[in-house]
Coordinates of C-alpha atoms in Angstrom, one line a residue:
M204 CA 0.0 0.0 0.0
P205 CA 1.4 3.4 -0.9
S206 CA 2.5 5.4 2.1
S207 CA 0.9 8.5 0.7
Y208 CA -2.6 6.9 0.9
Q209 CA -2.0 6.0 4.5
R210 CA -0.8 9.4 5.4
Q211 CA -3.8 11.1 3.7
L212 CA -6.2 8.8 5.5
T213 CA -4.6 9.6 8.9
E214 CA -4.8 13.3 8.2
L215 CA -8.4 13.2 7.0
R216 CA -9.6 11.1 9.9
T217 CA -7.9 13.4 12.4
T218 CA -9.5 16.5 10.7
L219 CA -12.9 14.7 10.6
Q220 CA -12.9 14.1 14.4
K221 CA -11.8 17.7 15.0
D222 CA -14.7 19.0 12.8
K223 CA -17.2 16.7 14.5
R224 CA -16.2 17.9 17.9
E225 CA -16.4 21.5 16.8
K226 CA -19.9 20.9 15.3
E227 CA -21.1 19.2 18.5
A228 CA -19.9 22.2 20.5
L229 CA -22.2 24.5 18.5
V230 CA -25.3 22.6 19.7
P231 CA -26.8 24.2 22.9
K232 CA -27.6 22.1 25.9
G233 CA -31.0 20.3 25.6
A234 CA -30.9 20.1 21.8
E235 CA -28.9 16.9 21.6
N236 CA -31.8 14.8 20.4
R237 CA -32.6 17.1 17.6
A238 CA -28.9 17.2 16.7
R239 CA -28.8 13.5 16.5
E240 CA -31.9 13.6 14.3
F241 CA -30.2 16.1 12.2
E242 CA -27.2 13.9 11.8
R243 CA -29.3 10.9 10.7
L244 CA -31.1 13.2 8.2
S245 CA -27.8 14.6 6.9
E246 CA -26.4 11.1 6.4
A247 CA -29.5 10.2 4.3
A248 CA -29.2 13.4 2.4
N249 CA -25.5 12.8 1.7
T250 CA -26.4 9.3 0.3
V251 CA -28.9 10.9 -2.1
R252 CA -26.3 13.6 -3.0
Q253 CA -23.8 10.9 -3.8
Q254 CA -26.3 9.2 -6.1
V255 CA -26.9 12.5 -7.9
E256 CA -23.1 13.1 -8.3
Q257 CA -22.7 9.6 -9.7
L258 CA -25.4 10.2 -12.2
R259 CA -23.8 13.5 -13.3
R260 CA -20.5 11.7 -13.8
Q261 CA -22.4 9.1 -15.9
Q262 CA -23.9 11.9 -18.0
Q263 CA -20.4 13.3 -18.6
A264 CA -19.2 9.8 -19.6
I265 CA -22.2 9.5 -22.0
D266 CA -21.3 12.8 -23.5
V267 CA -17.7 11.7 -24.1
L268 CA -19.0 8.5 -25.7
G269 CA -21.3 10.5 -28.0
D270 CA -18.4 12.8 -29.0
Y271 CA -16.4 9.7 -29.9
V272 CA -19.2 8.3 -32.0
N273 CA -19.5 11.5 -33.9
D274 CA -15.8 11.8 -34.4
F275 CA -15.6 8.1 -35.5
R276 CA -18.3 8.6 -38.1
N277 CA -17.2 12.0 -39.4
R278 CA -13.4 11.5 -39.3
L279 CA -12.0 8.1 -38.3
A280 CA -14.3 6.0 -40.5
E281 CA -13.6 8.3 -43.5
D282 CA -9.8 8.1 -42.9
A283 CA -10.0 4.3 -42.6
L284 CA -11.9 4.2 -45.9
T285 CA -9.4 6.4 -47.6
Q286 CA -6.5 4.2 -46.5
L287 CA -8.4 1.1 -47.7
K288 CA -8.9 2.7 -51.1
L289 CA -5.2 3.5 -51.3
R290 CA -4.0 0.0 -50.3
H291 CA -6.4 -1.6 -52.8
R292 CA -6.5 0.9 -55.6
D293 CA -6.1 -1.8 -58.2
V294 CA -9.6 -3.1 -57.6
Q295 CA -10.8 0.1 -59.5
F296 CA -14.1 0.5 -57.6
D297 CA -16.2 3.6 -58.0
D298 CA -17.4 5.7 -55.0
T299 CA -20.7 3.9 -54.9
Q300 CA -19.0 0.5 -54.6
W301 CA -16.5 1.8 -52.0
S302 CA -19.3 3.3 -49.9
V303 CA -20.4 -0.1 -48.6
F304 CA -16.9 -0.6 -47.1
K305 CA -17.3 2.4 -44.8
T306 CA -17.1 1.2 -41.1
D307 CA -20.1 2.0 -38.9
F308 CA -21.7 0.7 -35.7
V309 CA -24.1 -2.3 -36.1
G310 CA -27.0 -0.6 -34.2
D311 CA -28.6 2.8 -33.6
V312 CA -26.0 4.0 -31.1
G313 CA -27.3 7.5 -31.2
Q314 CA -30.7 6.4 -29.9
T315 CA -29.0 4.3 -27.2
I316 CA -26.9 7.3 -26.1
D317 CA -30.0 9.6 -26.1
K318 CA -32.0 7.1 -24.0
A319 CA -29.2 6.8 -21.5
Q320 CA -28.9 10.6 -21.1
A321 CA -32.7 11.0 -20.7
H322 CA -32.8 8.2 -18.1
A323 CA -29.9 9.8 -16.1
A324 CA -31.6 13.3 -16.3
S325 CA -34.9 11.8 -15.2
R326 CA -33.2 10.1 -12.2
I327 CA -31.4 13.3 -11.2
K328 CA -34.7 15.2 -11.4
H329 CA -36.4 12.6 -9.3
L330 CA -33.6 12.5 -6.7
E331 CA -33.3 16.2 -6.4
G332 CA -37.0 17.0 -6.3
E333 CA -38.5 20.5 -6.6
T334 CA -38.8 23.4 -4.1
D335 CA -42.3 25.0 -4.2
E336 CA -43.0 28.6 -3.2
Q337 CA -44.8 27.5 0.0
S338 CA -41.6 25.7 1.1
A339 CA -39.5 28.8 0.5
Q340 CA -41.9 31.0 2.4
S341 CA -41.9 28.6 5.4
D342 CA -38.1 28.5 5.4
S343 CA -38.0 32.3 5.7
E344 CA -40.4 32.4 8.7
P345 CA -39.0 33.8 12.0
Q346 CA -39.9 30.6 13.8
P347 CA -39.5 27.2 12.1
P348 CA -42.5 24.8 12.3
Q349 CA -42.4 22.2 15.1
S350 CA -43.6 19.4 12.9
S351 CA -41.5 17.6 10.4
F352 CA -41.9 18.0 6.6
L353 CA -41.1 14.4 6.1
P354 CA -43.7 11.6 5.8
K355 CA -43.6 9.2 8.8
G356 CA -42.2 5.7 8.5
Q357 CA -40.6 6.2 5.0
D358 CA -37.0 5.4 4.1
L359 CA -35.2 8.8 4.2
T360 CA -32.9 7.9 1.2
A361 CA -36.1 7.4 -0.9
L362 CA -37.1 11.0 -0.4
P363 CA -36.1 13.9 -2.8
L364 CA -33.1 15.9 -1.9
A365 CA -35.0 19.2 -1.8
L366 CA -37.3 17.8 0.9
L367 CA -34.4 16.5 2.9
S368 CA -32.6 19.8 2.6
R369 CA -35.7 21.7 3.8
E370 CA -36.0 19.4 6.8
E371 CA -32.2 19.8 7.5
N372 CA -32.7 23.6 7.6
R373 CA -35.7 23.3 9.9
L374 CA -33.8 21.1 12.4
Q375 CA -30.8 23.4 12.3
R376 CA -33.0 26.3 13.2
L377 CA -34.8 24.4 16.0
I378 CA -31.5 23.3 17.5
G379 CA -31.3 26.9 18.7
I380 CA -28.1 28.4 17.4
D381 CA -27.7 31.9 16.2
A382 CA -27.2 32.9 12.5
D383 CA -23.4 32.9 12.7
K384 CA -23.2 29.5 14.4
R385 CA -25.9 28.1 12.1
K386 CA -23.8 29.2 9.2
R387 CA -20.7 27.6 10.8
H388 CA -22.7 24.5 11.6
K389 CA -23.8 24.2 7.9
V390 CA -20.2 24.7 6.7
L391 CA -18.9 22.1 9.1
S392 CA -21.7 19.7 8.0
E393 CA -20.6 20.1 4.4
K394 CA -17.0 19.8 5.3
I395 CA -17.7 16.6 7.3
R396 CA -19.7 15.2 4.3
Q397 CA -16.8 15.9 1.9
S398 CA -14.3 14.4 4.3
E399 CA -16.3 11.2 4.7
L400 CA -16.6 10.9 0.9
Q401 CA -12.9 11.5 0.5
I402 CA -12.1 8.9 3.2
K403 CA -14.3 6.3 1.4
K404 CA -12.5 7.1 -1.9
L405 CA -9.1 6.7 -0.2
E406 CA -10.2 3.5 1.5
K407 CA -11.2 2.1 -1.9
A408 CA -7.9 3.3 -3.4
V409 CA -6.1 1.5 -0.5
D410 CA -8.0 -1.7 -1.2
E411 CA -7.2 -1.4 -4.9
A412 CA -3.5 -0.7 -4.0
K413 CA -3.4 -3.8 -1.9
G414 CA -4.9 -5.7 -4.7
A415 CA -2.4 -4.2 -7.1
D416 CA 0.4 -5.2 -4.7
N417 CA -0.9 -8.7 -4.6
A418 CA -1.1 -8.8 -8.3
I419 CA 2.4 -7.4 -8.6
E420 CA 3.7 -10.0 -6.2
A421 CA 1.9 -12.7 -8.3
L422 CA 3.3 -11.4 -11.5
I423 CA 6.8 -11.2 -10.0
A424 CA 6.5 -14.8 -8.8
Q425 CA 5.2 -15.8 -12.3
R426 CA 8.1 -14.0 -13.9
S427 CA 10.6 -15.7 -11.6
A428 CA 9.0 -19.1 -12.3
D429 CA 9.2 -18.4 -16.1
Y430 CA 12.8 -17.4 -15.7
E431 CA 13.5 -20.6 -13.9
G432 CA 11.6 -22.5 -16.6
V433 CA 13.8 -21.1 -19.3
F434 CA 16.8 -22.5 -17.5
Q435 CA 15.1 -25.8 -16.9
G436 CA 14.7 -26.0 -20.6
L437 CA 18.4 -25.1 -21.1
V438 CA 19.5 -27.7 -18.6
A439 CA 17.2 -30.3 -20.2
E440 CA 18.7 -29.6 -23.6
E441 CA 22.2 -29.8 -22.1
E442 CA 21.4 -33.2 -20.6
A443 CA 19.8 -34.4 -23.8
L444 CA 22.9 -33.6 -25.8
Q445 CA 25.1 -35.4 -23.3
K446 CA 22.9 -38.4 -23.5
L447 CA 22.7 -38.3 -27.3
Y448 CA 26.4 -38.2 -27.7
L449 CA 27.2 -40.6 -24.8
P450 CA 28.1 -43.5 -27.2
L451 CA 30.6 -41.3 -29.0
S452 CA 32.0 -40.1 -25.6
D453 CA 32.4 -43.7 -24.4
R454 CA 34.1 -44.7 -27.6
L455 CA 36.6 -41.8 -27.5
R456 CA 37.3 -42.5 -23.8
V457 CA 38.8 -45.9 -24.5
A458 CA 40.5 -44.9 -27.8
S459 CA 44.2 -44.6 -28.1
G460 CA 46.4 -42.2 -29.9
A461 CA 45.0 -38.9 -31.3
L462 CA 41.4 -40.2 -30.9
G463 CA 42.0 -40.6 -27.2
K464 CA 42.7 -36.8 -27.0
L465 CA 39.3 -36.0 -28.4
T466 CA 36.4 -35.3 -26.1
F467 CA 32.8 -34.2 -26.6
S468 CA 31.8 -31.1 -24.7
V469 CA 28.5 -29.2 -24.0
K470 CA 28.9 -25.8 -22.4
R471 CA 27.0 -22.6 -21.8
V472 CA 28.3 -19.4 -23.3
V473 CA 27.5 -16.5 -21.1
D474 CA 28.1 -12.9 -22.3
V475 CA 28.0 -11.2 -18.9
A476 CA 29.4 -8.0 -20.5
A477 CA 26.5 -7.7 -22.9
W478 CA 24.0 -8.1 -20.1
A479 CA 25.8 -5.5 -18.0
Q480 CA 25.9 -3.1 -20.9
Q481 CA 22.2 -3.4 -21.4
G482 CA 21.7 -2.7 -17.7
E483 CA 23.9 0.4 -17.8
S484 CA 21.8 1.8 -20.7
L485 CA 18.9 1.9 -18.1
I486 CA 20.8 3.0 -15.0
D487 CA 22.6 6.3 -14.4
T488 CA 26.1 5.1 -13.4
R489 CA 27.0 8.6 -12.2
R490 CA 24.9 8.3 -9.1
T491 CA 26.4 7.1 -5.9
G492 CA 25.4 3.5 -5.2
D493 CA 26.0 -0.1 -6.0
F494 CA 26.5 0.6 -9.7
Q495 CA 28.5 3.9 -9.7
G496 CA 30.9 4.1 -12.5
R497 CA 31.3 2.3 -15.8
G498 CA 32.0 -1.4 -15.3
A499 CA 30.6 -1.6 -11.7
L500 CA 27.5 -3.5 -12.8
L501 CA 29.7 -5.9 -14.7
E502 CA 31.8 -6.6 -11.6
V503 CA 28.6 -7.2 -9.5
A504 CA 27.1 -9.5 -12.1
E505 CA 30.3 -11.5 -12.5
R506 CA 30.4 -12.0 -8.7
E507 CA 26.7 -12.6 -7.9
L508 CA 25.1 -14.0 -11.1
A509 CA 27.7 -15.4 -13.5
P510 CA 28.6 -18.5 -11.5
A511 CA 25.0 -19.7 -11.5
W512 CA 24.5 -18.7 -15.1
R513 CA 27.6 -20.7 -16.2
T514 CA 27.2 -23.9 -14.2
G515 CA 24.1 -23.7 -11.9
D516 CA 20.9 -25.6 -12.4
A517 CA 17.5 -23.8 -12.8
T518 CA 16.8 -23.3 -9.1
Q519 CA 20.3 -21.9 -8.4
V520 CA 20.0 -19.4 -11.3
S521 CA 16.5 -18.3 -10.1
E522 CA 17.7 -18.0 -6.5
A523 CA 20.7 -16.0 -7.6
M524 CA 18.5 -13.6 -9.5
K525 CA 16.1 -13.2 -6.5
A526 CA 19.1 -12.4 -4.3
F527 CA 20.5 -9.9 -6.8
I528 CA 17.2 -8.1 -7.1
A529 CA 16.6 -8.0 -3.3
A530 CA 20.1 -6.6 -2.8
H531 CA 20.1 -4.0 -5.6
D532 CA 16.5 -3.1 -6.4
K533 CA 16.8 0.2 -4.5
A534 CA 19.9 1.1 -6.3
I535 CA 18.3 0.3 -9.7
I536 CA 15.2 2.5 -8.8
E537 CA 17.3 5.4 -7.5
G538 CA 19.5 5.3 -10.7
A539 CA 16.6 5.2 -13.1
K540 CA 17.1 7.0 -16.4
A541 CA 13.5 8.0 -16.4
D542 CA 11.3 10.8 -15.1
R543 CA 8.9 9.5 -12.4
T544 CA 6.5 12.3 -13.0
N545 CA 6.0 11.0 -16.5
K546 CA 3.8 8.0 -15.8
A547 CA 4.0 6.5 -19.3
G548 CA 7.8 6.9 -19.5
W549 CA 8.2 5.5 -16.0
L550 CA 6.1 2.4 -16.7
A551 CA 8.0 1.9 -20.0
W552 CA 11.3 2.1 -18.1
R553 CA 10.1 -0.4 -15.5
A554 CA 9.1 -2.8 -18.3
N555 CA 12.5 -2.4 -19.9
V556 CA 14.3 -3.1 -16.6
S557 CA 12.2 -6.3 -16.0
E558 CA 13.0 -7.5 -19.5
W559 CA 16.7 -6.8 -18.9
L560 CA 16.8 -8.5 -15.6
Y561 CA 15.0 -11.6 -16.7
G562 CA 16.4 -11.7 -20.2
T563 CA 18.4 -14.8 -21.4
N564 CA 19.6 -13.6 -24.8
H565 CA 23.1 -13.3 -23.3
I566 CA 23.2 -17.1 -22.6
S567 CA 23.5 -19.8 -25.3
L568 CA 24.3 -23.4 -25.4
T569 CA 27.1 -24.7 -27.6
Y570 CA 28.4 -28.3 -28.1
G571 CA 31.2 -29.8 -30.1
M572 CA 34.5 -31.6 -30.1
R573 CA 37.7 -30.7 -28.2
F574 CA 41.2 -31.9 -29.0
E575 CA 43.6 -31.8 -26.1
R576 CA 41.1 -29.5 -24.3
V577 CA 41.1 -27.1 -27.2
D578 CA 37.9 -26.4 -29.2
I579 CA 38.3 -27.9 -32.7
E580 CA 37.2 -24.5 -34.1
T581 CA 40.4 -22.9 -32.8
L582 CA 42.8 -25.5 -34.3
S583 CA 44.6 -24.7 -37.5
P584 CA 42.8 -25.8 -40.7
G585 CA 45.2 -28.7 -41.3
T586 CA 45.1 -30.0 -37.8
R587 CA 41.3 -29.6 -37.6
G588 CA 41.0 -31.5 -40.9
I589 CA 43.1 -34.5 -39.8
V590 CA 41.3 -34.7 -36.4
L591 CA 37.9 -34.7 -38.1
L592 CA 39.1 -37.4 -40.5
L593 CA 40.3 -39.6 -37.6
L594 CA 37.0 -39.1 -35.9
Y595 CA 35.1 -39.9 -39.0
L596 CA 37.0 -43.1 -39.6
A597 CA 36.7 -44.2 -36.0
I598 CA 32.9 -43.8 -35.7
D599 CA 31.6 -44.4 -39.2
L600 CA 31.5 -48.2 -38.9
E601 CA 28.3 -48.8 -41.0
D602 CA 28.8 -46.8 -44.1
D603 CA 29.9 -48.8 -47.2
R604 CA 30.0 -46.0 -49.8
P605 CA 33.3 -45.1 -51.5
L606 CA 35.4 -42.6 -49.6
I607 CA 37.7 -40.1 -51.4
I608 CA 40.4 -38.3 -49.3
D609 CA 42.8 -35.7 -50.6
Q610 CA 46.3 -35.8 -48.9
P611 CA 45.3 -36.9 -45.4
E612 CA 49.0 -36.8 -44.4
E613 CA 49.2 -33.0 -44.3
N614 CA 50.4 -31.7 -41.0
L615 CA 51.3 -35.2 -39.8
D616 CA 54.8 -36.6 -39.5
P617 CA 55.5 -40.1 -40.9
K618 CA 55.3 -41.8 -37.6
S619 CA 51.9 -40.3 -36.8
I620 CA 50.7 -41.3 -40.2
F621 CA 51.7 -44.9 -39.5
D622 CA 50.3 -44.8 -35.9
E623 CA 47.1 -42.9 -36.6
L624 CA 45.9 -43.4 -40.1
V625 CA 47.3 -46.7 -41.4
G626 CA 45.3 -48.9 -39.0
L627 CA 42.1 -47.0 -39.6
F628 CA 42.4 -47.2 -43.4
R629 CA 43.2 -50.9 -43.3
R630 CA 40.0 -51.6 -41.2
A631 CA 37.9 -49.3 -43.3
K632 CA 38.9 -50.9 -46.7
Q633 CA 37.5 -54.1 -45.6
R634 CA 33.9 -52.8 -46.0
R635 CA 34.3 -49.9 -48.5
Q636 CA 36.4 -48.6 -51.3
I637 CA 38.9 -45.9 -50.3
I638 CA 40.5 -43.6 -52.8
I639 CA 43.5 -41.6 -51.4
V640 CA 45.4 -38.9 -53.1
T641 CA 48.8 -38.9 -51.4
H642 CA 52.5 -38.4 -51.6
N643 CA 53.3 -40.5 -48.6
A644 CA 54.7 -44.0 -49.0
N645 CA 53.3 -45.2 -45.6
L646 CA 49.7 -44.8 -46.9
I647 CA 50.4 -46.8 -50.0
V648 CA 52.7 -49.6 -48.8
N649 CA 51.4 -50.2 -45.2
T650 CA 47.7 -50.0 -46.0
D651 CA 48.2 -52.8 -48.6
A652 CA 46.8 -50.7 -51.4
D653 CA 45.1 -53.0 -53.9
Q654 CA 45.7 -50.6 -56.8
V655 CA 48.1 -47.7 -57.3
I656 CA 47.4 -45.1 -60.0
V657 CA 50.4 -43.0 -60.9
A658 CA 49.5 -39.7 -62.6
R659 CA 52.1 -37.8 -64.6
C660 CA 51.8 -34.4 -66.1
G661 CA 53.4 -33.8 -69.5
E662 CA 55.1 -30.7 -70.7
L663 CA 53.3 -27.4 -70.8
R664 CA 52.4 -26.3 -74.3
P665 CA 51.4 -22.8 -75.2
G666 CA 47.6 -22.5 -75.7
H667 CA 47.0 -26.1 -74.5
L668 CA 46.4 -27.9 -71.3
P669 CA 49.2 -30.2 -70.2
R670 CA 48.8 -33.8 -71.1
I671 CA 48.1 -36.1 -68.1
T672 CA 48.9 -39.8 -68.3
Y673 CA 48.0 -42.5 -65.9
K674 CA 49.7 -45.8 -65.0
S675 CA 47.9 -48.3 -62.7
G676 CA 48.7 -51.6 -61.2
A677 CA 49.3 -53.5 -57.9
L678 CA 52.4 -53.1 -55.8
E679 CA 53.4 -56.6 -56.9
D680 CA 54.0 -55.1 -60.4
P681 CA 57.7 -54.1 -60.6
T682 CA 57.0 -51.1 -62.8
I683 CA 54.5 -49.8 -60.2
R684 CA 56.9 -50.4 -57.3
H685 CA 59.6 -48.6 -59.3
Q686 CA 57.4 -45.5 -59.9
V687 CA 56.2 -45.5 -56.3
C688 CA 59.8 -45.5 -55.2
D689 CA 60.7 -42.7 -57.6
I690 CA 57.8 -40.5 -56.7
L691 CA 57.5 -41.1 -53.0
E692 CA 61.1 -41.9 -52.0
G693 CA 63.1 -39.8 -54.5
G694 CA 64.2 -42.9 -56.5
E695 CA 66.3 -46.0 -55.7
Q696 CA 69.6 -44.0 -55.4
A697 CA 68.0 -41.5 -52.9
F698 CA 66.6 -44.4 -51.0
K699 CA 70.0 -46.1 -50.8
Q700 CA 71.7 -42.9 -49.7
R701 CA 69.3 -42.5 -46.8
A702 CA 69.8 -46.2 -45.8
K703 CA 73.6 -45.6 -45.9
R704 CA 73.4 -42.6 -43.7
L705 CA 71.1 -44.4 -41.3
G706 CA 73.5 -47.4 -41.3
V707 CA 70.9 -49.8 -42.7
S708 CA 72.1 -52.7 -44.9
L709 CA 69.9 -53.2 -48.1
K710 CA 69.8 -56.4 -49.9

């Protein structure tokens, strides 16, 4: 409940009690019964006055509605029809055809408005009543009549206001106070009436405020639950990915060599700086407080929210945000980049703050392979290519389609080629045809290639493409072995020279 409402209620109730005491003091001794009758009568008259005021407000609202109907028919409907014609000019209708598209109300709204106004006017006339000349003359007599003007046994609130006011005046005069006091008594009576009306309005506003507070609390709880729900979905997706790739993870866990260095990872990417930057666009960082100075919000977020964002479950994230808001809500409000006197602007700012606090655009889920704890995306193109090839050969155990690979030995030393690739190729060739373009002898000799195709490029000729010739055969063919030796080892003499330097005896 707003404190301003409570403060106004307290002040009004204090003033009301003071005015009632002053009013009671104006009544002479022995006139208390008539004063009490006067109060009962005034209460009934006030009830009728409130009904009249309500009907007059209804009349004003009906007038506003009538103005809107006239404005709609004379301007808004014409504007809408004009826009419709412009958007659909290609239909080429004439004015008569377009006239049926003009928007209007389905019934006789003018008659409905007139009837409502007439009914309200009739009710006001009935409630107010009329003052006849005889009543006016009796009110001006030196001594008021002793008998009441009101019919006996009838509900006072069902009587016309003019009659009630006349009876109020008679009782005031009979109470026996002089003209000045009677005038003051009348002023106090009206003031008390207005105070009581204002108190009722404020009490209604307090009840509405309490309802609004409850509604706000419910909305905040729902927003927090929705926020937690988003992370529940994120965690569920994370767990689903882990489960989906569990067979691959298990296979890599028991693999040797380069494959054993591969791991599958699922992780959250949290851009705390982007979240903090959005918050700083809504908060004046020049103000003294929790977020004073550029970067202060980022430091707080890294300390209080980022750990839960990065590794926490849905409940931990929700609790971290609740704690953050509880600790810093006052600082956020005090640093608002919005004018509180501008209701629309203030509400828009509050909505933007809520969207910022509970936003999740700065959090995303990524998954992929890592090689020696380094994301594959950050490896060099050559290393990334060979790692992916090793992974493909290791897990693709069902495919029997031909596989073509261009120079898989790039970025690998001969020993690694023998250790990593040869065994995988030898197993893969048992179920599928493998075609390799290579300059490495290990991949030809040690994989037991069934057929070797040697491509040679002829001399370049002006204006023509070079001639390419092919020679194919098995390694058992001496000619093929000789060409493999020439191309991959530099020839027999080069091979012997390397053997001599290494101290290897060749037969």
